Tab-separated table of C-alpha atoms in Angstrom:
chain	number	residue	atom	x	y	z
A	1	MET	CA	37.586	83.752	52.600
A	2	SER	CA	37.439	86.572	50.049
A	3	ASP	CA	38.475	85.864	46.481
A	4	PRO	CA	42.125	84.728	46.682
A	5	LYS	CA	42.647	85.565	43.008
A	6	LYS	CA	42.085	89.267	43.792
A	7	LYS	CA	43.561	89.265	47.288
A	8	TYR	CA	46.917	87.613	46.572
A	9	PRO	CA	47.219	87.222	42.785
A	10	GLU	CA	50.866	86.056	42.798
A	11	ALA	CA	50.133	83.201	45.222
A	12	TYR	CA	46.969	82.349	43.308
A	13	GLU	CA	48.895	82.143	40.038
A	14	ILE	CA	51.260	79.558	41.570
A	15	CYS	CA	48.523	77.604	43.373
A	16	GLU	CA	46.411	77.417	40.231
A	17	LYS	CA	48.957	74.949	38.852
A	18	PHE	CA	48.015	72.495	41.656
A	19	ILE	CA	44.261	72.640	41.059
A	20	LEU	CA	42.704	69.477	39.629
A	21	ASN	CA	39.332	69.742	37.902
A	22	LYS	CA	36.887	66.910	37.273
A	23	GLN	CA	38.278	66.303	33.797
A	24	HIS	CA	41.788	65.858	35.228
A	25	MET	CA	40.447	63.495	37.865
A	26	ASP	CA	38.488	61.328	35.425
A	27	GLU	CA	41.633	61.062	33.299
A	28	ILE	CA	43.717	60.033	36.349
A	29	VAL	CA	41.178	57.292	37.231
A	30	TYR	CA	41.296	56.066	33.621
A	31	ARG	CA	45.119	56.026	33.508
A	32	LEU	CA	45.486	54.334	36.894
A	33	THR	CA	42.989	51.630	35.874
A	34	LYS	CA	45.101	50.936	32.793
A	35	GLU	CA	48.288	50.715	34.904
A	36	ILE	CA	46.641	48.368	37.445
A	37	ASN	CA	45.491	46.030	34.692
A	38	MET	CA	49.063	45.948	33.382
A	39	GLY	CA	50.343	45.076	36.869
A	40	LEU	CA	47.853	42.198	37.241
A	41	THR	CA	48.495	40.687	33.810
A	42	ARG	CA	51.354	38.216	33.571
A	43	ASP	CA	52.647	39.405	30.174
A	44	THR	CA	52.696	43.113	31.025
A	45	HIS	CA	53.636	42.830	34.726
A	46	PRO	CA	57.433	43.110	34.198
A	47	ARG	CA	57.091	46.544	32.596
A	48	ALA	CA	54.184	47.789	34.730
A	49	THR	CA	54.907	50.719	37.065
A	50	VAL	CA	51.970	49.932	39.386
A	51	LYS	CA	53.108	46.438	40.297
A	52	CYS	CA	49.935	45.057	41.916
A	53	PHE	CA	51.815	42.480	43.974
A	54	VAL	CA	49.978	39.368	45.108
A	55	THR	CA	49.960	39.268	48.932
A	56	TYR	CA	49.013	35.564	49.291
A	57	VAL	CA	46.383	36.686	51.793
A	58	GLN	CA	43.192	35.059	50.510
A	59	GLU	CA	41.033	35.132	53.595
A	60	LEU	CA	39.760	38.032	55.641
A	61	PRO	CA	39.139	37.787	59.398
A	62	THR	CA	35.814	36.279	60.408
A	63	GLY	CA	35.758	38.010	63.797
A	64	LYS	CA	36.077	34.587	65.453
A	65	GLU	CA	39.901	34.655	65.740
A	66	ARG	CA	41.145	34.154	69.325
A	67	GLY	CA	44.454	33.853	71.201
A	68	LYS	CA	47.818	35.631	71.531
A	69	TYR	CA	49.850	36.751	68.510
A	70	LEU	CA	52.934	38.886	67.985
A	71	ALA	CA	53.288	41.667	65.463
A	72	LEU	CA	56.409	43.434	64.273
A	73	ASP	CA	55.848	46.684	62.420
A	74	LEU	CA	58.685	48.225	60.399
A	75	GLY	CA	57.658	51.029	58.076
A	76	GLY	CA	59.508	54.192	58.989
A	77	THR	CA	61.969	55.713	61.416
A	78	ASN	CA	60.400	53.845	64.343
A	79	PHE	CA	59.376	50.239	64.587
A	80	ARG	CA	57.056	48.539	67.026
A	81	VAL	CA	56.699	45.162	68.646
A	82	LEU	CA	53.206	44.209	69.802
A	83	LEU	CA	51.559	41.398	71.684
A	84	VAL	CA	47.931	41.166	70.590
A	85	ASN	CA	45.480	39.112	72.625
A	86	LEU	CA	42.241	38.456	70.721
A	87	ILE	CA	39.882	37.830	73.650
A	88	ASN	CA	36.612	38.166	71.737
A	89	GLU	CA	35.165	40.256	68.926
A	90	LYS	CA	34.924	43.371	71.077
A	91	ASP	CA	37.948	42.928	73.358
A	92	ILE	CA	41.436	43.048	71.950
A	93	ASP	CA	44.222	43.573	74.431
A	94	ILE	CA	47.382	45.108	72.936
A	95	THR	CA	50.743	45.557	74.670
A	96	GLY	CA	53.374	47.272	72.611
A	97	LYS	CA	56.699	49.038	72.591
A	98	THR	CA	58.235	51.459	70.080
A	99	TYR	CA	61.923	51.556	69.202
A	100	ALA	CA	63.737	54.271	67.233
A	101	ILE	CA	65.911	53.333	64.265
A	102	SER	CA	68.954	55.575	63.970
A	103	LYS	CA	70.081	57.036	60.649
A	104	GLU	CA	73.186	54.812	60.855
A	105	LEU	CA	70.990	51.703	60.986
A	106	GLN	CA	68.746	52.986	58.166
A	107	GLU	CA	71.736	53.540	55.906
A	108	GLY	CA	74.323	51.013	57.137
A	109	PRO	CA	74.684	47.250	56.656
A	110	GLY	CA	71.349	45.400	56.551
A	111	ILE	CA	72.664	42.718	58.915
A	112	LYS	CA	73.047	45.347	61.672
A	113	LEU	CA	69.512	46.616	61.084
A	114	PHE	CA	68.037	43.119	61.464
A	115	ASP	CA	70.249	42.294	64.458
A	116	PHE	CA	68.925	45.437	66.142
A	117	ILE	CA	65.310	44.452	65.362
A	118	ALA	CA	65.935	40.947	66.744
A	119	SER	CA	67.462	42.352	69.947
A	120	CYS	CA	64.424	44.589	70.539
A	121	LEU	CA	62.094	41.677	69.791
A	122	ALA	CA	64.028	39.488	72.276
A	123	GLU	CA	63.798	42.152	74.982
A	124	PHE	CA	60.051	42.571	74.405
A	125	CYS	CA	59.345	38.820	74.439
A	126	LYS	CA	61.294	38.397	77.698
A	127	GLU	CA	59.468	41.301	79.331
A	128	ASN	CA	56.150	39.694	78.385
A	129	LYS	CA	57.270	36.144	79.249
A	130	MET	CA	56.772	35.031	75.645
A	131	ASP	CA	60.396	34.256	74.825
A	132	GLN	CA	59.990	30.445	74.665
A	133	SER	CA	56.386	30.314	73.438
A	134	ASN	CA	57.065	30.127	69.666
A	135	THR	CA	54.098	32.468	69.208
A	136	PRO	CA	52.985	33.156	65.594
A	137	LEU	CA	54.262	36.541	64.431
A	138	GLY	CA	53.016	38.737	61.589
A	139	PHE	CA	55.726	40.983	60.130
A	140	THR	CA	54.511	44.302	58.705
A	141	PHE	CA	57.209	45.487	56.331
A	142	SER	CA	55.994	48.636	54.618
A	143	PHE	CA	58.361	48.837	51.694
A	144	PRO	CA	57.778	47.557	48.134
A	145	CYS	CA	58.032	43.772	48.266
A	146	LYS	CA	57.511	41.047	45.736
A	147	GLN	CA	55.936	38.107	47.492
A	148	VAL	CA	56.209	34.502	46.379
A	149	GLY	CA	54.474	33.164	49.474
A	150	ILE	CA	52.731	34.330	52.621
A	151	ASP	CA	56.073	34.268	54.485
A	152	ASN	CA	58.385	35.104	51.620
A	153	GLY	CA	58.795	38.722	50.547
A	154	THR	CA	61.695	40.111	48.546
A	155	LEU	CA	62.486	43.802	48.943
A	156	VAL	CA	62.236	45.476	45.524
A	157	ALA	CA	63.542	48.898	46.584
A	158	TRP	CA	63.944	50.863	49.772
A	159	THR	CA	61.746	53.991	50.130
A	160	LYS	CA	61.119	56.596	52.885
A	161	GLY	CA	64.788	57.432	53.387
A	162	PHE	CA	66.034	53.876	54.051
A	163	LYS	CA	68.981	52.466	52.145
A	164	ALA	CA	70.450	49.699	54.340
A	165	GLU	CA	72.874	47.643	52.263
A	166	GLY	CA	72.390	44.012	51.334
A	167	VAL	CA	68.616	43.942	51.770
A	168	VAL	CA	67.287	44.733	48.275
A	169	ASN	CA	66.478	41.511	46.369
A	170	GLN	CA	66.566	39.523	49.625
A	171	ASN	CA	63.735	37.700	51.399
A	172	VAL	CA	63.300	39.930	54.444
A	173	VAL	CA	61.556	37.158	56.420
A	174	GLU	CA	64.731	35.054	56.117
A	175	LEU	CA	66.864	38.026	57.195
A	176	LEU	CA	64.663	38.368	60.296
A	177	ARG	CA	64.703	34.618	61.031
A	178	ASP	CA	68.506	34.548	60.617
A	179	ALA	CA	68.912	37.434	63.059
A	180	ILE	CA	66.675	35.629	65.589
A	181	LYS	CA	68.717	32.429	65.099
A	182	ARG	CA	71.999	34.273	65.607
A	183	ARG	CA	70.797	35.261	69.067
A	184	GLY	CA	69.357	31.881	69.970
A	185	ASP	CA	67.829	33.168	73.216
A	186	PHE	CA	64.124	33.290	72.249
A	187	LYS	CA	61.634	31.533	69.984
A	188	VAL	CA	58.955	33.046	67.741
A	189	ASN	CA	57.309	31.708	64.617
A	190	VAL	CA	57.359	34.244	61.755
A	191	VAL	CA	54.301	33.111	59.764
A	192	ALA	CA	53.508	36.026	57.455
A	193	ILE	CA	54.882	39.157	55.872
A	194	LEU	CA	52.532	41.966	54.904
A	195	ASN	CA	52.648	45.665	54.213
A	196	ASP	CA	50.779	48.328	56.152
A	197	THR	CA	47.934	48.577	53.632
A	198	THR	CA	47.125	44.850	53.955
A	199	GLY	CA	47.255	45.186	57.735
A	200	THR	CA	44.960	48.207	57.553
A	201	LEU	CA	42.425	46.228	55.496
A	202	MET	CA	42.625	43.193	57.823
A	203	SER	CA	42.331	45.270	60.981
A	204	CYS	CA	39.294	47.118	59.664
A	205	ALA	CA	37.682	43.882	58.358
A	206	PHE	CA	37.707	42.354	61.858
A	207	ASN	CA	34.853	44.730	62.786
A	208	HIS	CA	33.606	45.771	59.334
A	209	ARG	CA	32.960	42.632	57.290
A	210	ASN	CA	32.497	44.668	54.145
A	211	CYS	CA	35.967	46.245	54.172
A	212	LYS	CA	37.501	45.736	50.725
A	213	ILE	CA	40.206	48.429	50.512
A	214	GLY	CA	43.060	49.415	52.815
A	215	MET	CA	44.741	52.764	52.159
A	216	ILE	CA	47.627	54.609	53.790
A	217	VAL	CA	48.162	58.351	53.539
A	218	GLY	CA	51.018	59.083	55.902
A	219	THR	CA	54.748	59.425	55.288
A	220	GLY	CA	54.059	57.465	52.106
A	221	SER	CA	50.904	56.453	50.272
A	222	ASN	CA	49.692	53.083	49.022
A	223	ALA	CA	46.566	50.944	48.848
A	224	CYS	CA	45.483	47.339	48.625
A	225	TYR	CA	42.135	45.853	47.647
A	226	VAL	CA	40.297	42.547	47.298
A	227	GLU	CA	40.630	41.205	43.751
A	228	LYS	CA	39.117	38.069	42.213
A	229	THR	CA	41.817	35.375	42.321
A	230	ALA	CA	40.990	34.570	38.687
A	231	ASN	CA	42.323	38.035	37.711
A	232	THR	CA	45.652	37.705	39.533
A	233	GLU	CA	47.709	36.207	36.720
A	234	THR	CA	51.043	36.568	38.521
A	235	PHE	CA	49.778	34.135	41.172
A	236	ASP	CA	50.774	30.633	40.077
A	237	GLY	CA	47.550	28.949	41.084
A	238	TYR	CA	45.251	31.715	39.846
A	239	GLN	CA	43.226	29.554	37.466
A	240	ASN	CA	42.363	26.741	39.843
A	241	SER	CA	42.554	28.288	43.316
A	242	THR	CA	39.725	27.161	45.593
A	243	LYS	CA	39.771	30.573	47.251
A	244	PRO	CA	37.847	33.198	45.273
A	245	ASN	CA	39.676	36.301	46.503
A	246	MET	CA	43.187	37.667	46.840
A	247	ILE	CA	44.347	40.868	48.472
A	248	ILE	CA	46.446	42.832	45.972
A	249	ASN	CA	49.084	45.305	47.170
A	250	CYS	CA	48.921	47.959	44.443
A	251	GLU	CA	52.146	49.861	45.274
A	252	TRP	CA	50.397	52.839	43.705
A	253	GLY	CA	53.069	55.278	44.928
A	254	ALA	CA	54.951	54.445	41.706
A	255	PHE	CA	52.007	55.465	39.487
A	256	GLY	CA	53.396	58.102	37.114
A	257	ASP	CA	56.996	56.850	37.160
A	258	ASN	CA	56.561	56.308	33.404
A	259	GLY	CA	55.385	59.871	32.734
A	260	VAL	CA	51.604	59.308	32.664
A	261	LEU	CA	51.064	61.900	35.442
A	262	ASP	CA	53.246	64.603	33.900
A	263	PHE	CA	50.118	66.403	32.669
A	264	ILE	CA	49.253	67.416	36.261
A	265	ARG	CA	52.724	67.877	37.746
A	266	THR	CA	53.966	71.367	38.572
A	267	PRO	CA	57.508	72.807	38.496
A	268	TYR	CA	57.463	72.413	42.319
A	269	ASP	CA	56.714	68.685	42.002
A	270	HIS	CA	59.651	68.355	39.630
A	271	GLN	CA	61.900	70.173	42.106
A	272	VAL	CA	60.774	67.998	45.061
A	273	ASP	CA	61.410	64.917	42.934
A	274	LYS	CA	64.849	66.093	41.822
A	275	GLN	CA	65.945	66.799	45.424
A	276	SER	CA	64.621	63.476	46.772
A	277	ILE	CA	66.768	60.415	47.416
A	278	ASN	CA	64.847	58.514	44.711
A	279	PRO	CA	64.443	60.821	41.690
A	280	LYS	CA	61.922	59.754	39.023
A	281	LYS	CA	60.465	57.179	41.435
A	282	GLN	CA	57.230	57.173	43.504
A	283	ILE	CA	55.766	60.079	41.530
A	284	PHE	CA	52.131	59.652	42.698
A	285	GLU	CA	53.295	59.375	46.305
A	286	LYS	CA	55.305	62.582	45.964
A	287	CYS	CA	52.108	64.456	45.048
A	288	ILE	CA	50.110	62.985	47.948
A	289	SER	CA	52.021	61.959	51.011
A	290	GLY	CA	53.192	63.571	54.208
A	291	MET	CA	56.850	63.183	53.344
A	292	TYR	CA	56.462	65.769	50.549
A	293	MET	CA	53.430	68.032	51.194
A	294	GLY	CA	55.278	70.358	53.582
A	295	GLU	CA	58.202	70.640	51.185
A	296	LEU	CA	55.856	71.720	48.364
A	297	VAL	CA	54.471	74.460	50.633
A	298	ARG	CA	58.025	75.553	51.529
A	299	LEU	CA	59.026	75.894	47.868
A	300	VAL	CA	55.934	77.966	47.050
A	301	LEU	CA	56.494	80.221	50.092
A	302	LEU	CA	60.176	80.611	49.309
A	303	GLU	CA	59.401	81.852	45.805
A	304	LEU	CA	56.827	84.346	47.127
A	305	MET	CA	59.232	85.536	49.835
A	306	GLU	CA	61.997	86.040	47.288
A	307	LYS	CA	59.576	88.140	45.251
A	308	GLN	CA	58.825	90.147	48.427
A	309	VAL	CA	55.129	89.261	48.077
A	310	ILE	CA	54.639	87.677	51.506
A	311	PHE	CA	56.148	88.368	54.964
A	312	LYS	CA	57.659	91.505	53.428
A	313	GLY	CA	61.185	92.320	54.380
A	314	GLN	CA	61.476	89.249	56.576
A	315	THR	CA	63.703	86.342	55.740
A	316	SER	CA	64.555	83.282	57.729
A	317	GLN	CA	67.347	80.764	57.321
A	318	SER	CA	64.833	78.030	58.103
A	319	PHE	CA	63.119	78.549	54.776
A	320	LEU	CA	66.312	77.803	52.897
A	321	ILE	CA	66.571	74.349	54.473
A	322	LYS	CA	64.964	71.480	52.609
A	323	GLY	CA	62.341	69.694	54.716
A	324	LYS	CA	62.172	72.438	57.328
A	325	PHE	CA	58.483	73.103	56.700
A	326	ASP	CA	57.022	69.942	58.180
A	327	THR	CA	53.744	68.521	56.881
A	328	SER	CA	52.393	68.636	60.451
A	329	PHE	CA	52.524	72.443	60.086
A	330	ILE	CA	49.877	72.188	57.330
A	331	THR	CA	47.628	70.320	59.763
A	332	GLU	CA	48.186	72.981	62.448
A	333	ILE	CA	47.568	75.902	60.091
A	334	GLU	CA	44.383	74.373	58.669
A	335	SER	CA	43.140	73.640	62.205
A	336	ASP	CA	42.706	77.369	62.842
A	337	GLN	CA	39.054	78.391	63.082
A	338	PRO	CA	37.871	80.617	60.184
A	339	GLY	CA	39.090	84.164	60.768
A	340	SER	CA	41.694	83.060	63.310
A	341	HIS	CA	45.384	82.709	62.436
A	342	ARG	CA	46.771	81.801	65.828
A	343	ASN	CA	48.309	78.461	64.784
A	344	ALA	CA	49.604	79.927	61.540
A	345	ALA	CA	51.379	82.745	63.423
A	346	MET	CA	52.861	80.227	65.885
A	347	VAL	CA	54.163	78.017	63.069
A	348	MET	CA	55.819	80.984	61.369
A	349	ASP	CA	57.282	82.107	64.692
A	350	ARG	CA	58.879	78.664	65.109
A	351	LEU	CA	60.384	79.080	61.645
A	352	GLY	CA	61.886	82.456	62.578
A	353	ILE	CA	59.285	84.787	61.075
A	354	ARG	CA	57.278	86.951	63.467
A	355	THR	CA	54.110	88.288	61.950
A	356	ASN	CA	50.496	89.066	62.739
A	357	ASN	CA	49.771	90.273	59.216
A	358	GLU	CA	46.318	88.776	58.580
A	359	LYS	CA	46.565	88.887	54.807
A	360	ASP	CA	49.904	87.038	54.814
A	361	LEU	CA	48.681	84.394	57.244
A	362	GLU	CA	45.501	83.946	55.244
A	363	CYS	CA	47.597	83.527	52.113
A	364	LEU	CA	49.742	80.940	53.927
A	365	ARG	CA	46.604	78.994	54.788
A	366	PHE	CA	45.398	79.205	51.177
A	367	ILE	CA	48.708	77.663	49.987
A	368	CYS	CA	48.431	74.858	52.556
A	369	GLU	CA	44.819	74.173	51.556
A	370	THR	CA	45.817	73.995	47.899
A	371	ILE	CA	48.427	71.314	48.594
A	372	SER	CA	46.245	69.224	50.924
A	373	THR	CA	43.204	69.471	48.630
A	374	ARG	CA	45.237	68.172	45.713
A	375	SER	CA	46.523	65.319	47.870
A	376	ALA	CA	42.981	64.335	48.856
A	377	ARG	CA	41.729	64.600	45.267
A	378	LEU	CA	44.479	62.301	44.010
A	379	ALA	CA	43.817	59.811	46.820
A	380	ALA	CA	40.093	59.955	45.950
A	381	CYS	CA	40.954	59.148	42.312
A	382	GLY	CA	42.904	56.107	43.498
A	383	LEU	CA	40.060	54.846	45.687
A	384	VAL	CA	37.446	55.373	42.971
A	385	CYS	CA	39.616	53.472	40.512
A	386	LEU	CA	39.715	50.464	42.891
A	387	ILE	CA	35.980	50.652	43.642
A	388	ASN	CA	35.191	50.664	39.903
A	389	LYS	CA	37.617	47.788	39.386
A	390	MET	CA	35.852	45.626	41.994
A	391	ASN	CA	32.447	46.668	40.652
A	392	VAL	CA	30.837	46.801	44.116
A	393	LYS	CA	27.874	48.908	45.160
A	394	GLU	CA	28.651	49.077	48.872
A	395	LEU	CA	31.885	48.825	50.858
A	396	THR	CA	34.023	50.051	53.727
A	397	VAL	CA	37.477	51.541	53.145
A	398	GLY	CA	39.971	51.195	56.010
A	399	ILE	CA	42.395	54.133	56.110
A	400	ASP	CA	45.420	54.930	58.221
A	401	GLY	CA	48.426	57.238	58.163
A	402	SER	CA	49.237	60.549	59.813
A	403	VAL	CA	47.827	62.767	57.049
A	404	TYR	CA	44.388	61.099	57.128
A	405	ARG	CA	44.444	60.706	60.903
A	406	TYR	CA	45.401	64.255	61.890
A	407	HIS	CA	44.535	66.624	59.053
A	408	PRO	CA	41.305	68.372	60.092
A	409	HIS	CA	39.615	68.287	56.649
A	410	TYR	CA	41.122	65.298	54.856
A	411	HIS	CA	38.238	62.914	55.562
A	412	ARG	CA	35.705	65.447	54.290
A	413	LEU	CA	37.780	66.236	51.178
A	414	LEU	CA	38.109	62.545	50.326
A	415	THR	CA	34.391	61.917	50.808
A	416	GLU	CA	33.314	64.922	48.714
A	417	ASN	CA	35.647	64.114	45.845
A	418	MET	CA	34.778	60.417	45.812
A	419	ASN	CA	31.081	61.286	45.723
A	420	MET	CA	31.687	63.679	42.853
A	421	LEU	CA	33.458	60.988	40.814
A	422	LEU	CA	31.107	58.124	41.721
A	423	LYS	CA	27.994	60.299	41.204
A	424	GLY	CA	26.254	58.576	44.133
A	425	SER	CA	26.376	55.142	42.465
A	426	VAL	CA	28.248	53.499	45.370
A	427	LYS	CA	27.575	53.580	49.097
A	428	PHE	CA	30.916	53.764	50.885
A	429	GLU	CA	32.157	54.358	54.394
A	430	LEU	CA	35.660	55.623	55.183
A	431	VAL	CA	36.849	54.263	58.517
A	432	LEU	CA	39.996	55.081	60.448
A	433	SER	CA	41.578	51.668	60.753
A	434	GLU	CA	42.778	51.097	64.276
A	435	ASP	CA	46.429	50.135	64.149
A	436	GLY	CA	46.526	48.255	60.882
A	437	SER	CA	50.228	47.558	60.958
A	438	GLY	CA	50.012	46.084	64.454
A	439	ARG	CA	46.584	44.611	64.972
A	440	GLY	CA	46.315	43.754	61.253
A	441	ALA	CA	49.613	41.857	61.342
A	442	ALA	CA	48.440	39.871	64.372
A	443	LEU	CA	45.157	39.071	62.596
A	444	ILE	CA	47.023	37.759	59.556
A	445	ALA	CA	49.135	35.638	61.910
A	446	ALA	CA	45.872	34.366	63.430
A	447	VAL	CA	44.308	33.620	60.029
A	448	CYS	CA	47.521	31.825	58.944
A	449	ALA	CA	47.781	29.880	62.200
A	450	LYS	CA	44.299	28.452	61.603
């Protein structure tokens, strides 16, 4: 691509605000490390923004786990029920079903949400002749939770558009068990609650023994990692635990809620935050994740269209609607081969703007690349911070989420930026974790059932 600064100066001037240099990135790693240490330390934990919750998962899979386990995965607008049969290390048989959660259930009384989940779970268990088996179940609940036990997690705050009443500050495992009891027509044994990052780590560790980090970059973003139990001061038995390790759920989406990321935030980030359902919360996540990347692109495009700089003379109602530019469009646009703008033209057509203007479509791609590159750079900072914290020289990182999974360049961007920050001092492998929230939940159930 020719020099964007000369070719579309107005777009470049806006996009420049999103560019992170090495100095920025080193500073982000430093600040995140400080926040994580606050989250781990008992005295500073209450005021820490990066909570570093103890997961109570102290053992990773050995690869020897066998048998049938259930997994329930609730982390967005759909939830899944899975039956996972661990036959041997290579063969894992998974039967699953996905159910949609309506907006009414997401925003209505919590009791209705859990009754709905229980009814879907009952239907699934009956279909698979597991309804009286009392099979161990791992519950992936991908919202910020404070755990006080492996099967006791209290919802701290809803995220991702959920706001069902009467669930915050409640033990969600009990809410699920109560809903199952109210039905009384099937038996399962809910043995563990986890979030999707822990499941991602567990799922990856079944085949990669050296997996020490689980990261999600999808609708939201978060990570967990293996910490020395001796450093997890909020865990009651941290000083005399016989188990050396503890998986820590960072909840790093909230990094920056106290203003420490303001030095890299743009006016567009502030606007996205202001229009969100949780202003001033999940600041890091709002710079990284799929729920917000498309919206950042829309705001930049809207400004350029209003200035008559791009798609001249064309307007579209779609661009005035918040959320109308989906993050999947970024993936499509960046999947075009160099010199081709076929996907970009099709995306714009869907949004009501017909154009084959190469310069405009190239500019559109440049804006998308700016937003996704920043996302990957921030995620790389997070991963490098955790690698430095563990002080390891070799590891595998299990990653899941739609942005990492589908974006054509995200893996490469992460790898390049991590290498730049680590200066080749650590050998790492980034692996797409196969179904962390499902398979990982079943593996935790298996490890617990032992």
